[in-house]
Every structure is written in structure tokens, then in C-alpha cells.
Amino acid sequence: MENSRQEDWNKPEPNFQPENKKVVAGVLALILGSLGIHKFILGYTTEGVIQIILSIVTCGVAGIVPFIEGIIYLTKTDQEFYQTYQVNKRGWF
């Protein structure tokens, strides 16, 4: 019994895994990017509204921006994505 208590102190605690929205945001940016849904998922309300307005004003031509963002989101590592877009709140690219 004494031995098991001594071993417990050396066990690492489970790693806290923050919610990572990388795949959801990336896929939504590729599929429905013109609607700005990926921005709303990440908590960027202002950027989402701007994306919708740009898509309407340019008749969808501004949809290339979220397509590029989706590719960038999906090619980043989970840690890079989390730090860049969820912790540091980088709104564009």
C-alpha cells in the first residue's frame, strides 16, 4: 500500500486539451466561405459580417478569401491553429 502511494506522485496529470475548431472552421471556410460561417464559429462576429457584405457586394468574387483561409486553417498544426486563431484572435489569414 505504501508503495502505490509513492508511485502516484510520479504519474503525469492528463493533458488539458482545449477545444480546437480547426477542422470545422476549415471545412466550413472551403464549402460555405462566402457566408462567413467559419468566422462565426471562431467567434469573429465582425469579420463574419464583413465577409457576408463583401460576398454580396462583389457577387461572390470575395469568396476566394475564405477558400484560401480554409486551406491555411487545415494545413496548420493543431497547436499553431489554436494559438493563432483562438488564443491570439487573429481575424484574417
Backbone atoms as SQL, in Angstrom:
CREATE TABLE atoms (id INTEGER PRIMARY KEY, chain TEXT, resi INTEGER, resn TEXT, atom TEXT, x REAL, y REAL, z REAL);
INSERT INTO atoms VALUES
  (1, 'A', 1, 'MET', 'N', 0.813, -1.179, 0.000),
  (2, 'A', 1, 'MET', 'CA', 0.000, 0.000, 0.000),
  (3, 'A', 1, 'MET', 'C', 0.865, 1.254, 0.000),
  (4, 'A', 2, 'GLU', 'N', 1.889, 1.259, 0.804),
  (5, 'A', 2, 'GLU', 'CA', 2.808, 2.393, 0.860),
  (6, 'A', 2, 'GLU', 'C', 3.466, 2.620, -0.498),
  (7, 'A', 3, 'ASN', 'N', 3.803, 1.548, -1.164),
  (8, 'A', 3, 'ASN', 'CA', 4.466, 1.626, -2.457),
  (9, 'A', 3, 'ASN', 'C', 3.562, 2.271, -3.510),
  (10, 'A', 4, 'SER', 'N', 2.265, 1.963, -3.507),
  (11, 'A', 4, 'SER', 'CA', 1.360, 2.532, -4.512),
  (12, 'A', 4, 'SER', 'C', 1.192, 4.035, -4.325),
  (13, 'A', 5, 'ARG', 'N', 1.209, 4.507, -3.080),
  (14, 'A', 5, 'ARG', 'CA', 1.100, 5.948, -2.850),
  (15, 'A', 5, 'ARG', 'C', 2.339, 6.681, -3.342),
  (16, 'A', 6, 'GLN', 'N', 3.485, 6.065, -3.224),
  (17, 'A', 6, 'GLN', 'CA', 4.712, 6.698, -3.697),
  (18, 'A', 6, 'GLN', 'C', 4.729, 6.796, -5.210),
  (19, 'A', 7, 'GLU', 'N', 4.144, 5.818, -5.884),
  (20, 'A', 7, 'GLU', 'CA', 4.131, 5.838, -7.341),
  (21, 'A', 7, 'GLU', 'C', 3.111, 6.834, -7.886),
  (22, 'A', 8, 'ASP', 'N', 2.054, 7.144, -7.144),
  (23, 'A', 8, 'ASP', 'CA', 1.028, 8.063, -7.602),
  (24, 'A', 8, 'ASP', 'C', 1.557, 9.474, -7.828),
  (25, 'A', 9, 'TRP', 'N', 2.510, 9.907, -7.059),
  (26, 'A', 9, 'TRP', 'CA', 3.019, 11.264, -7.208),
  (27, 'A', 9, 'TRP', 'C', 3.744, 11.456, -8.534),
  (28, 'A', 10, 'ASN', 'N', 4.226, 10.369, -9.107),
  (29, 'A', 10, 'ASN', 'CA', 5.024, 10.457, -10.323),
  (30, 'A', 10, 'ASN', 'C', 4.197, 10.303, -11.591),
  (31, 'A', 11, 'LYS', 'N', 2.906, 10.097, -11.476),
  (32, 'A', 11, 'LYS', 'CA', 2.056, 9.953, -12.655),
  (33, 'A', 11, 'LYS', 'C', 1.710, 11.337, -13.193),
  (34, 'A', 12, 'PRO', 'N', 1.910, 11.527, -14.476),
  (35, 'A', 12, 'PRO', 'CA', 1.547, 12.837, -15.044),
  (36, 'A', 12, 'PRO', 'C', 0.031, 13.021, -15.042),
  (37, 'A', 13, 'GLU', 'N', -0.375, 14.246, -14.841),
  (38, 'A', 13, 'GLU', 'CA', -1.799, 14.551, -14.904),
  (39, 'A', 13, 'GLU', 'C', -2.238, 14.532, -16.362),
  (40, 'A', 14, 'PRO', 'N', -3.486, 14.203, -16.611),
  (41, 'A', 14, 'PRO', 'CA', -3.944, 14.203, -18.006),
  (42, 'A', 14, 'PRO', 'C', -3.800, 15.590, -18.612),
  (43, 'A', 15, 'ASN', 'N', -3.364, 15.594, -19.857),
  (44, 'A', 15, 'ASN', 'CA', -3.197, 16.877, -20.552),
  (45, 'A', 15, 'ASN', 'C', -4.551, 17.514, -20.805),
  (46, 'A', 16, 'PHE', 'N', -4.642, 18.794, -20.521),
  (47, 'A', 16, 'PHE', 'CA', -5.853, 19.545, -20.824),
  (48, 'A', 16, 'PHE', 'C', -5.845, 19.852, -22.306),
  (49, 'A', 17, 'GLN', 'N', -6.843, 19.380, -23.002),
  (50, 'A', 17, 'GLN', 'CA', -6.956, 19.620, -24.437),
  (51, 'A', 17, 'GLN', 'C', -8.019, 20.680, -24.676),
  (52, 'A', 18, 'PRO', 'N', -7.616, 21.901, -25.013),
  (53, 'A', 18, 'PRO', 'CA', -8.612, 22.936, -25.287),
  (54, 'A', 18, 'PRO', 'C', -9.394, 22.585, -26.553),
  (55, 'A', 19, 'GLU', 'N', -10.581, 23.130, -26.636),
  (56, 'A', 19, 'GLU', 'CA', -11.406, 22.874, -27.811),
  (57, 'A', 19, 'GLU', 'C', -10.746, 23.492, -29.036),
  (58, 'A', 20, 'ASN', 'N', -10.493, 22.661, -30.015),
  (59, 'A', 20, 'ASN', 'CA', -9.857, 23.128, -31.239),
  (60, 'A', 20, 'ASN', 'C', -10.877, 23.046, -32.358),
  (61, 'A', 21, 'LYS', 'N', -11.148, 24.158, -32.976),
  (62, 'A', 21, 'LYS', 'CA', -12.182, 24.249, -34.004),
  (63, 'A', 21, 'LYS', 'C', -11.587, 24.239, -35.405),
  (64, 'A', 22, 'LYS', 'N', -10.378, 23.743, -35.537),
  (65, 'A', 22, 'LYS', 'CA', -9.646, 23.809, -36.792),
  (66, 'A', 22, 'LYS', 'C', -10.376, 23.118, -37.941),
  (67, 'A', 23, 'VAL', 'N', -10.761, 21.871, -37.769),
  (68, 'A', 23, 'VAL', 'CA', -11.377, 21.114, -38.866),
  (69, 'A', 23, 'VAL', 'C', -12.734, 21.703, -39.235),
  (70, 'A', 24, 'VAL', 'N', -13.539, 22.022, -38.236),
  (71, 'A', 24, 'VAL', 'CA', -14.866, 22.591, -38.504),
  (72, 'A', 24, 'VAL', 'C', -14.733, 23.914, -39.255),
  (73, 'A', 25, 'ALA', 'N', -13.868, 24.795, -38.758),
  (74, 'A', 25, 'ALA', 'CA', -13.688, 26.103, -39.404),
  (75, 'A', 25, 'ALA', 'C', -13.100, 25.944, -40.803),
  (76, 'A', 26, 'GLY', 'N', -12.144, 25.041, -40.962),
  (77, 'A', 26, 'GLY', 'CA', -11.521, 24.839, -42.270),
  (78, 'A', 26, 'GLY', 'C', -12.486, 24.316, -43.310),
  (79, 'A', 27, 'VAL', 'N', -13.268, 23.312, -42.950),
  (80, 'A', 27, 'VAL', 'CA', -14.223, 22.739, -43.893),
  (81, 'A', 27, 'VAL', 'C', -15.330, 23.746, -44.229),
  (82, 'A', 28, 'LEU', 'N', -15.829, 24.453, -43.216),
  (83, 'A', 28, 'LEU', 'CA', -16.862, 25.459, -43.482),
  (84, 'A', 28, 'LEU', 'C', -16.331, 26.596, -44.351),
  (85, 'A', 29, 'ALA', 'N', -15.068, 26.961, -44.158),
  (86, 'A', 29, 'ALA', 'CA', -14.478, 28.013, -44.996),
  (87, 'A', 29, 'ALA', 'C', -14.386, 27.556, -46.446),
  (88, 'A', 30, 'LEU', 'N', -14.074, 26.288, -46.664),
  (89, 'A', 30, 'LEU', 'CA', -13.976, 25.774, -48.034),
  (90, 'A', 30, 'LEU', 'C', -15.346, 25.644, -48.688),
  (91, 'A', 31, 'ILE', 'N', -16.331, 25.192, -47.921),
  (92, 'A', 31, 'ILE', 'CA', -17.647, 24.904, -48.505),
  (93, 'A', 31, 'ILE', 'C', -18.577, 26.118, -48.512),
  (94, 'A', 32, 'LEU', 'N', -18.694, 26.788, -47.370),
  (95, 'A', 32, 'LEU', 'CA', -19.643, 27.899, -47.233),
  (96, 'A', 32, 'LEU', 'C', -18.934, 29.209, -46.880),
  (97, 'A', 33, 'GLY', 'N', -17.744, 29.387, -47.378),
  (98, 'A', 33, 'GLY', 'CA', -16.925, 30.532, -47.005),
  (99, 'A', 33, 'GLY', 'C', -17.555, 31.880, -47.279),
  (100, 'A', 34, 'SER', 'N', -18.298, 31.996, -48.352),
  (101, 'A', 34, 'SER', 'CA', -18.900, 33.286, -48.700),
  (102, 'A', 34, 'SER', 'C', -19.899, 33.754, -47.663),
  (103, 'A', 35, 'LEU', 'N', -20.450, 32.817, -46.903),
  (104, 'A', 35, 'LEU', 'CA', -21.414, 33.178, -45.867),
  (105, 'A', 35, 'LEU', 'C', -20.739, 33.570, -44.552),
  (106, 'A', 36, 'GLY', 'N', -19.443, 33.365, -44.464),
  (107, 'A', 36, 'GLY', 'CA', -18.702, 33.763, -43.272),
  (108, 'A', 36, 'GLY', 'C', -18.954, 32.897, -42.053),
  (109, 'A', 37, 'ILE', 'N', -19.533, 31.727, -42.244),
  (110, 'A', 37, 'ILE', 'CA', -19.877, 30.875, -41.111),
  (111, 'A', 37, 'ILE', 'C', -18.642, 30.466, -40.319),
  (112, 'A', 38, 'HIS', 'N', -17.530, 30.234, -40.983),
  (113, 'A', 38, 'HIS', 'CA', -16.308, 29.850, -40.283),
  (114, 'A', 38, 'HIS', 'C', -15.851, 30.953, -39.326),
  (115, 'A', 39, 'LYS', 'N', -16.106, 32.206, -39.682),
  (116, 'A', 39, 'LYS', 'CA', -15.752, 33.319, -38.793),
  (117, 'A', 39, 'LYS', 'C', -16.620, 33.309, -37.535),
  (118, 'A', 40, 'PHE', 'N', -17.910, 33.037, -37.710),
  (119, 'A', 40, 'PHE', 'CA', -18.802, 32.983, -36.560),
  (120, 'A', 40, 'PHE', 'C', -18.443, 31.818, -35.641),
  (121, 'A', 41, 'ILE', 'N', -18.050, 30.691, -36.207),
  (122, 'A', 41, 'ILE', 'CA', -17.640, 29.525, -35.410),
  (123, 'A', 41, 'ILE', 'C', -16.446, 29.877, -34.534),
  (124, 'A', 42, 'LEU', 'N', -15.520, 30.662, -35.073),
  (125, 'A', 42, 'LEU', 'CA', -14.320, 31.046, -34.322),
  (126, 'A', 42, 'LEU', 'C', -14.571, 32.218, -33.380),
  (127, 'A', 43, 'GLY', 'N', -15.759, 32.799, -33.438),
  (128, 'A', 43, 'GLY', 'CA', -16.085, 33.905, -32.539),
  (129, 'A', 43, 'GLY', 'C', -15.781, 35.275, -33.107),
  (130, 'A', 44, 'TYR', 'N', -15.552, 35.362, -34.402),
  (131, 'A', 44, 'TYR', 'CA', -15.256, 36.631, -35.060),
  (132, 'A', 44, 'TYR', 'C', -16.525, 37.164, -35.727),
  (133, 'A', 45, 'THR', 'N', -17.394, 37.758, -34.958),
  (134, 'A', 45, 'THR', 'CA', -18.671, 38.234, -35.482),
  (135, 'A', 45, 'THR', 'C', -18.484, 39.358, -36.493),
  (136, 'A', 46, 'THR', 'N', -17.659, 40.329, -36.167),
  (137, 'A', 46, 'THR', 'CA', -17.434, 41.460, -37.075),
  (138, 'A', 46, 'THR', 'C', -16.875, 40.985, -38.413),
  (139, 'A', 47, 'GLU', 'N', -15.873, 40.116, -38.356),
  (140, 'A', 47, 'GLU', 'CA', -15.270, 39.593, -39.590),
  (141, 'A', 47, 'GLU', 'C', -16.270, 38.772, -40.399),
  (142, 'A', 48, 'GLY', 'N', -17.163, 38.045, -39.712),
  (143, 'A', 48, 'GLY', 'CA', -18.192, 37.276, -40.395),
  (144, 'A', 48, 'GLY', 'C', -19.166, 38.160, -41.147),
  (145, 'A', 49, 'VAL', 'N', -19.578, 39.237, -40.504),
  (146, 'A', 49, 'VAL', 'CA', -20.487, 40.186, -41.159),
  (147, 'A', 49, 'VAL', 'C', -19.788, 40.845, -42.342),
  (148, 'A', 50, 'ILE', 'N', -18.529, 41.216, -42.170),
  (149, 'A', 50, 'ILE', 'CA', -17.764, 41.816, -43.281),
  (150, 'A', 50, 'ILE', 'C', -17.677, 40.844, -44.452),
  (151, 'A', 51, 'GLN', 'N', -17.447, 39.559, -44.160),
  (152, 'A', 51, 'GLN', 'CA', -17.361, 38.556, -45.224),
  (153, 'A', 51, 'GLN', 'C', -18.677, 38.439, -45.986),
  (154, 'A', 52, 'ILE', 'N', -19.784, 38.461, -45.269),
  (155, 'A', 52, 'ILE', 'CA', -21.097, 38.392, -45.932),
  (156, 'A', 52, 'ILE', 'C', -21.311, 39.605, -46.824),
  (157, 'A', 53, 'ILE', 'N', -21.013, 40.787, -46.303),
  (158, 'A', 53, 'ILE', 'CA', -21.193, 42.020, -47.087),
  (159, 'A', 53, 'ILE', 'C', -20.296, 42.018, -48.321),
  (160, 'A', 54, 'LEU', 'N', -19.034, 41.625, -48.151),
  (161, 'A', 54, 'LEU', 'CA', -18.121, 41.570, -49.303),
  (162, 'A', 54, 'LEU', 'C', -18.613, 40.583, -50.356),
  (163, 'A', 55, 'SER', 'N', -19.140, 39.464, -49.930),
  (164, 'A', 55, 'SER', 'CA', -19.646, 38.476, -50.885),
  (165, 'A', 55, 'SER', 'C', -20.840, 39.014, -51.657),
  (166, 'A', 56, 'ILE', 'N', -21.701, 39.758, -50.979),
  (167, 'A', 56, 'ILE', 'CA', -22.872, 40.333, -51.657),
  (168, 'A', 56, 'ILE', 'C', -22.438, 41.432, -52.625),
  (169, 'A', 57, 'VAL', 'N', -21.562, 42.324, -52.162),
  (170, 'A', 57, 'VAL', 'CA', -21.126, 43.461, -52.993),
  (171, 'A', 57, 'VAL', 'C', -20.347, 42.996, -54.219),
  (172, 'A', 58, 'THR', 'N', -19.530, 41.960, -54.062),
  (173, 'A', 58, 'THR', 'CA', -18.697, 41.507, -55.184),
  (174, 'A', 58, 'THR', 'C', -19.323, 40.346, -55.942),
  (175, 'A', 59, 'CYS', 'N', -20.588, 40.058, -55.667),
  (176, 'A', 59, 'CYS', 'CA', -21.306, 38.956, -56.324),
  (177, 'A', 59, 'CYS', 'C', -20.575, 37.616, -56.166),
  (178, 'A', 60, 'GLY', 'N', -19.979, 37.411, -55.014),
  (179, 'A', 60, 'GLY', 'CA', -19.338, 36.144, -54.703),
  (180, 'A', 60, 'GLY', 'C', -17.859, 36.057, -55.000),
  (181, 'A', 61, 'VAL', 'N', -17.307, 37.053, -55.665),
  (182, 'A', 61, 'VAL', 'CA', -15.887, 37.024, -56.007),
  (183, 'A', 61, 'VAL', 'C', -15.018, 37.023, -54.747),
  (184, 'A', 62, 'ALA', 'N', -15.489, 37.675, -53.695),
  (185, 'A', 62, 'ALA', 'CA', -14.732, 37.711, -52.437),
  (186, 'A', 62, 'ALA', 'C', -14.702, 36.349, -51.753),
  (187, 'A', 63, 'GLY', 'N', -15.376, 35.363, -52.319),
  (188, 'A', 63, 'GLY', 'CA', -15.365, 34.012, -51.778),
  (189, 'A', 63, 'GLY', 'C', -14.030, 33.328, -51.880),
  (190, 'A', 64, 'ILE', 'N', -13.104, 33.902, -52.643),
  (191, 'A', 64, 'ILE', 'CA', -11.754, 33.334, -52.746),
  (192, 'A', 64, 'ILE', 'C', -11.002, 33.489, -51.425),
  (193, 'A', 65, 'VAL', 'N', -11.296, 34.549, -50.686),
  (194, 'A', 65, 'VAL', 'CA', -10.608, 34.793, -49.402),
  (195, 'A', 65, 'VAL', 'C', -10.893, 33.672, -48.408),
  (196, 'A', 66, 'PRO', 'N', -12.153, 33.313, -48.158),
  (197, 'A', 66, 'PRO', 'CA', -12.387, 32.214, -47.218),
  (198, 'A', 66, 'PRO', 'C', -11.874, 30.867, -47.730),
  (199, 'A', 67, 'PHE', 'N', -11.842, 30.683, -49.044),
  (200, 'A', 67, 'PHE', 'CA', -11.291, 29.446, -49.589),
  (201, 'A', 67, 'PHE', 'C', -9.816, 29.321, -49.224),
  (202, 'A', 68, 'ILE', 'N', -9.094, 30.420, -49.381),
  (203, 'A', 68, 'ILE', 'CA', -7.672, 30.439, -49.010),
  (204, 'A', 68, 'ILE', 'C', -7.530, 30.246, -47.501),
  (205, 'A', 69, 'GLU', 'N', -8.390, 30.903, -46.723),
  (206, 'A', 69, 'GLU', 'CA', -8.350, 30.741, -45.269),
  (207, 'A', 69, 'GLU', 'C', -8.588, 29.287, -44.870),
  (208, 'A', 70, 'GLY', 'N', -9.526, 28.630, -45.521),
  (209, 'A', 70, 'GLY', 'CA', -9.806, 27.229, -45.217),
  (210, 'A', 70, 'GLY', 'C', -8.591, 26.351, -45.442),
  (211, 'A', 71, 'ILE', 'N', -7.884, 26.595, -46.534),
  (212, 'A', 71, 'ILE', 'CA', -6.664, 25.829, -46.811),
  (213, 'A', 71, 'ILE', 'C', -5.612, 26.114, -45.741),
  (214, 'A', 72, 'ILE', 'N', -5.465, 27.376, -45.366),
  (215, 'A', 72, 'ILE', 'CA', -4.497, 27.738, -44.322),
  (216, 'A', 72, 'ILE', 'C', -4.875, 27.082, -42.997),
  (217, 'A', 73, 'TYR', 'N', -6.140, 27.125, -42.633),
  (218, 'A', 73, 'TYR', 'CA', -6.594, 26.512, -41.378),
  (219, 'A', 73, 'TYR', 'C', -6.233, 25.030, -41.342),
  (220, 'A', 74, 'LEU', 'N', -6.514, 24.335, -42.425),
  (221, 'A', 74, 'LEU', 'CA', -6.327, 22.887, -42.443),
  (222, 'A', 74, 'LEU', 'C', -4.870, 22.462, -42.558),
  (223, 'A', 75, 'THR', 'N', -3.995, 23.350, -43.023),
  (224, 'A', 75, 'THR', 'CA', -2.584, 22.980, -43.141),
  (225, 'A', 75, 'THR', 'C', -1.772, 23.324, -41.896),
  (226, 'A', 76, 'LYS', 'N', -2.326, 24.112, -41.006),
  (227, 'A', 76, 'LYS', 'CA', -1.631, 24.421, -39.749),
  (228, 'A', 76, 'LYS', 'C', -1.741, 23.238, -38.794),
  (229, 'A', 77, 'THR', 'N', -0.768, 23.118, -37.902),
  (230, 'A', 77, 'THR', 'CA', -0.878, 22.103, -36.860),
  (231, 'A', 77, 'THR', 'C', -1.961, 22.543, -35.886),
  (232, 'A', 78, 'ASP', 'N', -2.450, 21.597, -35.106),
  (233, 'A', 78, 'ASP', 'CA', -3.494, 21.919, -34.134),
  (234, 'A', 78, 'ASP', 'C', -3.031, 23.003, -33.171),
  (235, 'A', 79, 'GLN', 'N', -1.788, 22.901, -32.714),
  (236, 'A', 79, 'GLN', 'CA', -1.252, 23.876, -31.758),
  (237, 'A', 79, 'GLN', 'C', -1.116, 25.261, -32.398),
  (238, 'A', 80, 'GLU', 'N', -0.606, 25.314, -33.632),
  (239, 'A', 80, 'GLU', 'CA', -0.475, 26.604, -34.331),
  (240, 'A', 80, 'GLU', 'C', -1.839, 27.253, -34.534),
  (241, 'A', 81, 'PHE', 'N', -2.804, 26.450, -34.964),
  (242, 'A', 81, 'PHE', 'CA', -4.143, 26.979, -35.198),
  (243, 'A', 81, 'PHE', 'C', -4.736, 27.522, -33.906),
  (244, 'A', 82, 'TYR', 'N', -4.633, 26.742, -32.837),
  (245, 'A', 82, 'TYR', 'CA', -5.195, 27.160, -31.557),
  (246, 'A', 82, 'TYR', 'C', -4.563, 28.463, -31.080),
  (247, 'A', 83, 'GLN', 'N', -3.247, 28.558, -31.141),
  (248, 'A', 83, 'GLN', 'CA', -2.552, 29.763, -30.681),
  (249, 'A', 83, 'GLN', 'C', -2.892, 30.970, -31.560),
  (250, 'A', 84, 'THR', 'N', -2.915, 30.779, -32.863),
  (251, 'A', 84, 'THR', 'CA', -3.112, 31.892, -33.787),
  (252, 'A', 84, 'THR', 'C', -4.550, 32.400, -33.794),
  (253, 'A', 85, 'TYR', 'N', -5.512, 31.503, -33.915),
  (254, 'A', 85, 'TYR', 'CA', -6.893, 31.925, -34.167),
  (255, 'A', 85, 'TYR', 'C', -7.806, 31.874, -32.949),
  (256, 'A', 86, 'GLN', 'N', -7.450, 31.085, -31.935),
  (257, 'A', 86, 'GLN', 'CA', -8.323, 31.006, -30.783),
  (258, 'A', 86, 'GLN', 'C', -7.756, 31.736, -29.566),
  (259, 'A', 87, 'VAL', 'N', -6.449, 31.744, -29.416),
  (260, 'A', 87, 'VAL', 'CA', -5.852, 32.464, -28.278),
  (261, 'A', 87, 'VAL', 'C', -5.547, 33.902, -28.673),
  (262, 'A', 88, 'ASN', 'N', -4.821, 34.090, -29.779),
  (263, 'A', 88, 'ASN', 'CA', -4.413, 35.430, -30.203),
  (264, 'A', 88, 'ASN', 'C', -5.487, 36.169, -30.990),
  (265, 'A', 89, 'LYS', 'N', -6.566, 35.486, -31.354),
  (266, 'A', 89, 'LYS', 'CA', -7.714, 36.074, -32.052),
  (267, 'A', 89, 'LYS', 'C', -7.317, 36.824, -33.326),
  (268, 'A', 90, 'ARG', 'N', -6.575, 36.169, -34.176),
  (269, 'A', 90, 'ARG', 'CA', -6.200, 36.757, -35.471),
  (270, 'A', 90, 'ARG', 'C', -7.366, 36.570, -36.428),
  (271, 'A', 91, 'GLY', 'N', -7.978, 37.653, -36.844),
  (272, 'A', 91, 'GLY', 'CA', -9.214, 37.603, -37.614),
  (273, 'A', 91, 'GLY', 'C', -9.082, 37.210, -39.067),
  (274, 'A', 92, 'TRP', 'N', -8.032, 37.594, -39.727),
  (275, 'A', 92, 'TRP', 'CA', -7.895, 37.314, -41.164),
  (276, 'A', 92, 'TRP', 'C', -6.573, 36.615, -41.419),
  (277, 'A', 93, 'PHE', 'N', -6.604, 35.671, -42.300),
  (278, 'A', 93, 'PHE', 'CA', -5.440, 34.861, -42.691),
  (279, 'A', 93, 'PHE', 'C', -4.648, 34.509, -41.470);
